[in-house]
């Protein structure tokens, strides 16, 4: 197959768009879609200036998604005096896995001359994921603990770094899988949270902001294209799977989605288009007419929570009790 743009050998055929692209034009296409998403989500505030630059914290795990995100943001904004990029990595305490991916983070941030902060569960909460998996006091999948701890640290450190935005590398497949999982579980409250996670209009309301606004600039890009981009650009991504990866249900949804996408190209895009609207309606239903939430402070750590004690503190407590 030949590239639609230049006639060179195509490295990819995107069935959902019909495009055949060579390596150069695939990379250009991914970059263009990421930049469009950044624009459409209004990531760069109108009042950002060289005298008063915005700080964007990027969650950098060393996997292909966050590495591609960091590289493209650096290529786009690295010389823009209105934006300061900071990479934030989290060490979960997983033997033989996280040290290697942190090496990838260090290689990349050194190459790009980016500020890089590393925080760990061990230092922050006194727990390591390897021990959590062994104790498993709540009888849950490893990722269920890990997701709570990671979100907490990303939010806490984004705030400590005085971030204007917190950016993560979720791609289109991640987002469509999460949407279907929440939908199949009938979990409308969880769906409502998607409206916070994207830069929806409620996030821009200063009276309802409890967290640093989050954004996912890769959310229009299929996982396969992100992986191909990382490979073609020769980025230092760490691709080994975490030994505790255990989300069997997500795996089933992933298989289902890949099959649907094969038979009905464009399924992931259409799921997300409907999901964003559904999330907005769910946010209004579960958080009052304007979508805002009543949040207080956790009695232990002070982070925002709808209960007396936040979920992270409850989990740490139950791990310590074993
Ligand atoms: Fe944590 Fe699960 Fe990711 Fe492993 S796969 S790092 S346990 S969230």
GROMACS .gro file of C-alpha atoms and ligand atoms in nm:
model
  330
    1UNK     CA    1   0.000   0.000   0.000
    2UNK     CA    2   0.114   0.355  -0.071
    3UNK     CA    3   0.087   0.664   0.145
    4UNK     CA    4  -0.213   0.878   0.039
    5UNK     CA    5  -0.003   1.193   0.081
    6UNK     CA    6   0.330   1.114  -0.086
    7UNK     CA    7   0.318   0.770  -0.246
    8UNK     CA    8   0.590   0.622  -0.022
    9UNK     CA    9   0.531   0.284   0.146
   10UNK     CA   10   0.250   0.310   0.400
   11UNK     CA   11   0.320   0.187   0.754
   12UNK     CA   12  -0.044   0.208   0.859
   13UNK     CA   13  -0.396   0.178   0.729
   14UNK     CA   14  -0.655   0.341   0.955
   15UNK     CA   15  -0.982   0.166   0.867
   16UNK     CA   16  -1.189   0.426   1.060
   17UNK     CA   17  -1.070   0.706   0.828
   18UNK     CA   18  -0.960   0.506   0.524
   19UNK     CA   19  -0.615   0.671   0.539
   20UNK     CA   20  -0.292   0.497   0.434
   21UNK     CA   21   0.009   0.679   0.579
   22UNK     CA   22   0.389   0.648   0.560
   23UNK     CA   23   0.599   0.696   0.873
   24UNK     CA   24   0.647   1.070   0.816
   25UNK     CA   25   0.280   1.139   0.751
   26UNK     CA   26   0.158   0.913   1.034
   27UNK     CA   27   0.373   1.112   1.277
   28UNK     CA   28   0.249   1.439   1.131
   29UNK     CA   29  -0.111   1.319   1.158
   30UNK     CA   30  -0.073   1.216   1.526
   31UNK     CA   31   0.091   1.550   1.611
   32UNK     CA   32  -0.181   1.743   1.430
   33UNK     CA   33  -0.459   1.564   1.621
   34UNK     CA   34  -0.287   1.616   1.957
   35UNK     CA   35  -0.239   1.988   1.884
   36UNK     CA   36  -0.601   2.019   1.775
   37UNK     CA   37  -0.715   1.856   2.101
   38UNK     CA   38  -0.495   2.097   2.299
   39UNK     CA   39  -0.657   2.387   2.114
   40UNK     CA   40  -1.013   2.257   2.142
   41UNK     CA   41  -0.974   2.190   2.515
   42UNK     CA   42  -0.839   2.546   2.560
   43UNK     CA   43  -0.537   2.415   2.747
   44UNK     CA   44  -0.345   2.736   2.704
   45UNK     CA   45  -0.529   3.008   2.893
   46UNK     CA   46  -0.571   3.338   2.711
   47UNK     CA   47  -0.398   3.522   2.998
   48UNK     CA   48  -0.079   3.310   2.988
   49UNK     CA   49   0.222   3.529   2.910
   50UNK     CA   50   0.605   3.510   2.924
   51UNK     CA   51   0.585   3.714   3.248
   52UNK     CA   52   0.318   3.484   3.394
   53UNK     CA   53   0.365   3.142   3.230
   54UNK     CA   54   0.137   2.845   3.286
   55UNK     CA   55   0.271   2.529   3.449
   56UNK     CA   56   0.161   2.203   3.291
   57UNK     CA   57   0.244   1.890   3.487
   58UNK     CA   58   0.267   1.574   3.274
   59UNK     CA   59   0.216   1.235   3.440
   60UNK     CA   60   0.516   1.048   3.297
   61UNK     CA   61   0.525   0.671   3.361
   62UNK     CA   62   0.781   0.581   3.095
   63UNK     CA   63   0.523   0.380   2.897
   64UNK     CA   64   0.460   0.463   2.530
   65UNK     CA   65   0.158   0.688   2.591
   66UNK     CA   66   0.311   0.930   2.839
   67UNK     CA   67   0.643   0.931   2.653
   68UNK     CA   68   0.470   1.025   2.324
   69UNK     CA   69   0.263   1.290   2.503
   70UNK     CA   70   0.573   1.443   2.664
   71UNK     CA   71   0.766   1.446   2.338
   72UNK     CA   72   0.484   1.610   2.137
   73UNK     CA   73   0.414   1.870   2.407
   74UNK     CA   74   0.783   1.948   2.424
   75UNK     CA   75   0.807   1.981   2.043
   76UNK     CA   76   0.504   2.211   2.046
   77UNK     CA   77   0.556   2.419   2.359
   78UNK     CA   78   0.920   2.362   2.455
   79UNK     CA   79   1.018   2.707   2.327
   80UNK     CA   80   0.694   2.881   2.412
   81UNK     CA   81   0.768   3.119   2.703
   82UNK     CA   82   0.401   3.107   2.806
   83UNK     CA   83   0.424   2.740   2.911
   84UNK     CA   84   0.646   2.558   3.157
   85UNK     CA   85   0.640   2.176   3.132
   86UNK     CA   86   0.717   1.959   3.434
   87UNK     CA   87   0.727   1.578   3.422
   88UNK     CA   88   0.600   1.392   3.728
   89UNK     CA   89   0.671   1.019   3.773
   90UNK     CA   90   0.537   0.789   4.041
   91UNK     CA   91   0.724   0.491   4.181
   92UNK     CA   92   0.471   0.232   4.296
   93UNK     CA   93   0.725  -0.010   4.446
   94UNK     CA   94   0.706  -0.289   4.188
   95UNK     CA   95   1.024  -0.493   4.170
   96UNK     CA   96   1.174  -0.540   3.824
   97UNK     CA   97   0.926  -0.306   3.658
   98UNK     CA   98   0.915   0.052   3.774
   99UNK     CA   99   1.292   0.102   3.801
  100UNK     CA  100   1.323   0.023   3.429
  101UNK     CA  101   1.042   0.254   3.326
  102UNK     CA  102   1.188   0.532   3.542
  103UNK     CA  103   1.513   0.489   3.349
  104UNK     CA  104   1.310   0.560   3.033
  105UNK     CA  105   1.163   0.871   3.200
  106UNK     CA  106   1.507   0.994   3.296
  107UNK     CA  107   1.650   0.935   2.949
  108UNK     CA  108   1.365   1.129   2.790
  109UNK     CA  109   1.361   1.421   3.033
  110UNK     CA  110   1.738   1.456   3.012
  111UNK     CA  111   1.722   1.456   2.631
  112UNK     CA  112   1.449   1.720   2.639
  113UNK     CA  113   1.601   1.913   2.928
  114UNK     CA  114   1.274   1.895   3.122
  115UNK     CA  115   1.226   1.932   3.493
  116UNK     CA  116   1.149   1.584   3.631
  117UNK     CA  117   1.004   1.503   3.974
  118UNK     CA  118   0.973   1.149   4.113
  119UNK     CA  119   0.753   1.054   4.409
  120UNK     CA  120   0.689   0.711   4.559
  121UNK     CA  121   0.413   0.528   4.743
  122UNK     CA  122   0.675   0.415   4.995
  123UNK     CA  123   0.777   0.769   5.090
  124UNK     CA  124   0.429   0.917   5.075
  125UNK     CA  125   0.211   0.640   5.220
  126UNK     CA  126   0.459   0.390   5.366
  127UNK     CA  127   0.338   0.116   5.129
  128UNK     CA  128   0.482  -0.063   4.823
  129UNK     CA  129   0.259  -0.224   4.564
  130UNK     CA  130   0.446  -0.556   4.593
  131UNK     CA  131   0.347  -0.570   4.963
  132UNK     CA  132  -0.006  -0.447   4.898
  133UNK     CA  133  -0.062  -0.733   4.652
  134UNK     CA  134   0.061  -0.984   4.909
  135UNK     CA  135  -0.156  -0.850   5.192
  136UNK     CA  136  -0.461  -0.756   4.981
  137UNK     CA  137  -0.680  -0.663   5.281
  138UNK     CA  138  -0.975  -0.554   5.067
  139UNK     CA  139  -0.967  -0.855   4.836
  140UNK     CA  140  -0.938  -0.634   4.529
  141UNK     CA  141  -0.735  -0.630   4.209
  142UNK     CA  142  -0.391  -0.468   4.245
  143UNK     CA  143  -0.488  -0.194   4.000
  144UNK     CA  144  -0.781  -0.090   4.220
  145UNK     CA  145  -0.542   0.007   4.504
  146UNK     CA  146  -0.279   0.141   4.269
  147UNK     CA  147  -0.524   0.363   4.079
  148UNK     CA  148  -0.640   0.532   4.401
  149UNK     CA  149  -0.283   0.594   4.522
  150UNK     CA  150  -0.168   0.721   4.183
  151UNK     CA  151  -0.458   0.963   4.142
  152UNK     CA  152  -0.399   1.097   4.491
  153UNK     CA  153  -0.028   1.162   4.430
  154UNK     CA  154  -0.079   1.313   4.087
  155UNK     CA  155  -0.335   1.554   4.230
  156UNK     CA  156  -0.133   1.637   4.541
  157UNK     CA  157   0.189   1.702   4.353
  158UNK     CA  158   0.023   1.888   4.067
  159UNK     CA  159  -0.109   2.122   4.333
  160UNK     CA  160   0.226   2.142   4.514
  161UNK     CA  161   0.396   2.228   4.184
  162UNK     CA  162   0.141   2.503   4.137
  163UNK     CA  163   0.019   2.343   3.816
  164UNK     CA  164  -0.242   2.508   3.598
  165UNK     CA  165  -0.310   2.177   3.421
  166UNK     CA  166  -0.243   1.811   3.489
  167UNK     CA  167  -0.196   1.613   3.169
  168UNK     CA  168  -0.205   1.235   3.134
  169UNK     CA  169  -0.137   1.004   2.840
  170UNK     CA  170  -0.471   0.820   2.813
  171UNK     CA  171  -0.533   0.723   2.451
  172UNK     CA  172  -0.858   0.659   2.262
  173UNK     CA  173  -0.864   0.287   2.345
  174UNK     CA  174  -0.815   0.355   2.721
  175UNK     CA  175  -1.098   0.605   2.717
  176UNK     CA  176  -1.341   0.389   2.515
  177UNK     CA  177  -1.267   0.088   2.741
  178UNK     CA  178  -1.336   0.291   3.056
  179UNK     CA  179  -1.656   0.430   2.903
  180UNK     CA  180  -1.786   0.082   2.818
  181UNK     CA  181  -1.687  -0.061   3.158
  182UNK     CA  182  -1.877   0.214   3.340
  183UNK     CA  183  -2.173   0.173   3.110
  184UNK     CA  184  -2.186  -0.207   3.144
  185UNK     CA  185  -2.160  -0.172   3.522
  186UNK     CA  186  -2.445   0.078   3.512
  187UNK     CA  187  -2.228   0.317   3.711
  188UNK     CA  188  -2.369   0.661   3.632
  189UNK     CA  189  -2.185   0.828   3.920
  190UNK     CA  190  -1.857   0.711   3.772
  191UNK     CA  191  -1.969   0.832   3.430
  192UNK     CA  192  -2.040   1.174   3.585
  193UNK     CA  193  -1.676   1.189   3.697
  194UNK     CA  194  -1.562   1.176   3.334
  195UNK     CA  195  -1.696   1.526   3.307
  196UNK     CA  196  -1.445   1.640   3.567
  197UNK     CA  197  -1.165   1.445   3.406
  198UNK     CA  198  -1.210   1.620   3.074
  199UNK     CA  199  -1.187   1.996   3.063
  200UNK     CA  200  -1.562   2.039   3.055
  201UNK     CA  201  -1.717   2.375   3.119
  202UNK     CA  202  -1.769   2.300   3.488
  203UNK     CA  203  -1.395   2.264   3.533
  204UNK     CA  204  -1.356   2.619   3.416
  205UNK     CA  205  -1.591   2.746   3.688
  206UNK     CA  206  -1.371   2.873   3.965
  207UNK     CA  207  -1.637   2.808   4.231
  208UNK     CA  208  -1.650   2.434   4.159
  209UNK     CA  209  -1.282   2.361   4.109
  210UNK     CA  210  -1.139   2.136   4.379
  211UNK     CA  211  -0.863   1.982   4.172
  212UNK     CA  212  -0.605   2.099   3.924
  213UNK     CA  213  -0.793   2.072   3.590
  214UNK     CA  214  -0.697   1.755   3.407
  215UNK     CA  215  -0.670   1.688   3.036
  216UNK     CA  216  -0.587   1.398   2.807
  217UNK     CA  217  -0.444   1.534   2.482
  218UNK     CA  218  -0.398   1.182   2.333
  219UNK     CA  219  -0.762   1.088   2.379
  220UNK     CA  220  -0.835   1.104   2.005
  221UNK     CA  221  -0.543   0.877   1.909
  222UNK     CA  222  -0.587   0.497   1.890
  223UNK     CA  223  -0.340   0.297   2.098
  224UNK     CA  224  -0.186   0.130   1.792
  225UNK     CA  225  -0.098   0.466   1.642
  226UNK     CA  226   0.059   0.586   1.968
  227UNK     CA  227   0.271   0.270   1.981
  228UNK     CA  228   0.372   0.313   1.617
  229UNK     CA  229   0.461   0.678   1.679
  230UNK     CA  230   0.684   0.583   1.974
  231UNK     CA  231   0.856   0.320   1.761
  232UNK     CA  232   0.901   0.538   1.450
  233UNK     CA  233   1.027   0.834   1.654
  234UNK     CA  234   1.262   0.599   1.841
  235UNK     CA  235   1.142   0.724   2.178
  236UNK     CA  236   1.276   0.563   2.497
  237UNK     CA  237   0.948   0.396   2.597
  238UNK     CA  238   0.939   0.103   2.838
  239UNK     CA  239   0.700  -0.159   2.705
  240UNK     CA  240   0.709  -0.446   2.956
  241UNK     CA  241   0.375  -0.518   3.121
  242UNK     CA  242   0.341  -0.465   3.496
  243UNK     CA  243   0.352  -0.803   3.679
  244UNK     CA  244   0.044  -0.701   3.881
  245UNK     CA  245  -0.167  -0.600   3.580
  246UNK     CA  246  -0.483  -0.778   3.673
  247UNK     CA  247  -0.780  -0.602   3.527
  248UNK     CA  248  -0.940  -0.910   3.373
  249UNK     CA  249  -1.264  -0.724   3.307
  250UNK     CA  250  -1.083  -0.448   3.118
  251UNK     CA  251  -0.909  -0.718   2.913
  252UNK     CA  252  -1.248  -0.860   2.809
  253UNK     CA  253  -1.372  -0.515   2.713
  254UNK     CA  254  -1.051  -0.453   2.520
  255UNK     CA  255  -1.102  -0.773   2.317
  256UNK     CA  256  -1.464  -0.683   2.254
  257UNK     CA  257  -1.375  -0.333   2.138
  258UNK     CA  258  -1.101  -0.455   1.906
  259UNK     CA  259  -1.348  -0.696   1.746
  260UNK     CA  260  -1.613  -0.424   1.714
  261UNK     CA  261  -1.359  -0.185   1.566
  262UNK     CA  262  -1.253  -0.447   1.313
  263UNK     CA  263  -1.610  -0.514   1.203
  264UNK     CA  264  -1.735  -0.156   1.243
  265UNK     CA  265  -1.446   0.092   1.203
  266UNK     CA  266  -1.500   0.411   1.400
  267UNK     CA  267  -1.671   0.240   1.697
  268UNK     CA  268  -1.426   0.386   1.953
  269UNK     CA  269  -1.471   0.740   1.821
  270UNK     CA  270  -1.851   0.714   1.827
  271UNK     CA  271  -1.853   0.566   2.179
  272UNK     CA  272  -1.653   0.864   2.304
  273UNK     CA  273  -1.865   1.120   2.121
  274UNK     CA  274  -2.181   0.988   2.293
  275UNK     CA  275  -2.006   0.932   2.627
  276UNK     CA  276  -1.897   1.293   2.663
  277UNK     CA  277  -2.256   1.408   2.628
  278UNK     CA  278  -2.381   1.137   2.863
  279UNK     CA  279  -2.119   1.236   3.123
  280UNK     CA  280  -2.239   1.596   3.113
  281UNK     CA  281  -2.598   1.487   3.172
  282UNK     CA  282  -2.491   1.247   3.449
  283UNK     CA  283  -2.289   1.526   3.616
  284UNK     CA  284  -2.599   1.746   3.623
  285UNK     CA  285  -2.812   1.460   3.760
  286UNK     CA  286  -2.572   1.357   4.038
  287UNK     CA  287  -2.422   1.689   4.133
  288UNK     CA  288  -2.711   1.925   4.115
  289UNK     CA  289  -2.813   2.142   3.824
  290UNK     CA  290  -2.473   2.299   3.763
  291UNK     CA  291  -2.268   1.979   3.790
  292UNK     CA  292  -2.067   2.096   4.094
  293UNK     CA  293  -1.989   1.865   4.387
  294UNK     CA  294  -1.994   1.930   4.759
  295UNK     CA  295  -1.649   1.828   4.871
  296UNK     CA  296  -1.490   1.863   5.212
  297UNK     CA  297  -1.143   1.788   5.344
  298UNK     CA  298  -1.022   1.444   5.450
  299UNK     CA  299  -0.976   1.442   5.829
  300UNK     CA  300  -0.639   1.267   5.792
  301UNK     CA  301  -0.460   1.409   5.490
  302UNK     CA  302  -0.665   1.717   5.404
  303UNK     CA  303  -0.731   1.618   5.044
  304UNK     CA  304  -1.069   1.682   4.885
  305UNK     CA  305  -1.328   1.414   4.952
  306UNK     CA  306  -1.703   1.371   4.966
  307UNK     CA  307  -1.673   1.167   5.291
  308UNK     CA  308  -1.506   1.212   5.628
  309UNK     CA  309  -1.192   1.023   5.525
  310UNK     CA  310  -1.072   0.991   5.167
  311UNK     CA  311  -1.048   0.656   4.990
  312UNK     CA  312  -0.667   0.660   4.986
  313UNK     CA  313  -0.648   0.702   5.365
  314UNK     CA  314  -0.907   0.425   5.414
  315UNK     CA  315  -0.699   0.188   5.199
  316UNK     CA  316  -0.370   0.276   5.370
  317UNK     CA  317  -0.538   0.214   5.706
  318UNK     CA  318  -0.664  -0.127   5.604
  319UNK     CA  319  -0.322  -0.227   5.462
  320UNK     CA  320  -0.152  -0.119   5.786
  321UNK     CA  321  -0.399  -0.323   5.990
  322UNK     CA  322  -0.293  -0.653   5.828
  323LIG    FE1  323  -0.047  -0.024   3.916
  323LIG    FE2  324  -0.208  -0.196   3.784
  323LIG    FE3  325  -0.061  -0.016   3.650
  323LIG    FE4  326   0.058  -0.223   3.772
  323LIG     S1  327  -0.089  -0.232   3.599
  323LIG     S2  328   0.126  -0.008   3.776
  323LIG     S3  329  -0.069  -0.244   3.955
  323LIG     S4  330  -0.229   0.027   3.794
   0.00000   0.00000   0.00000
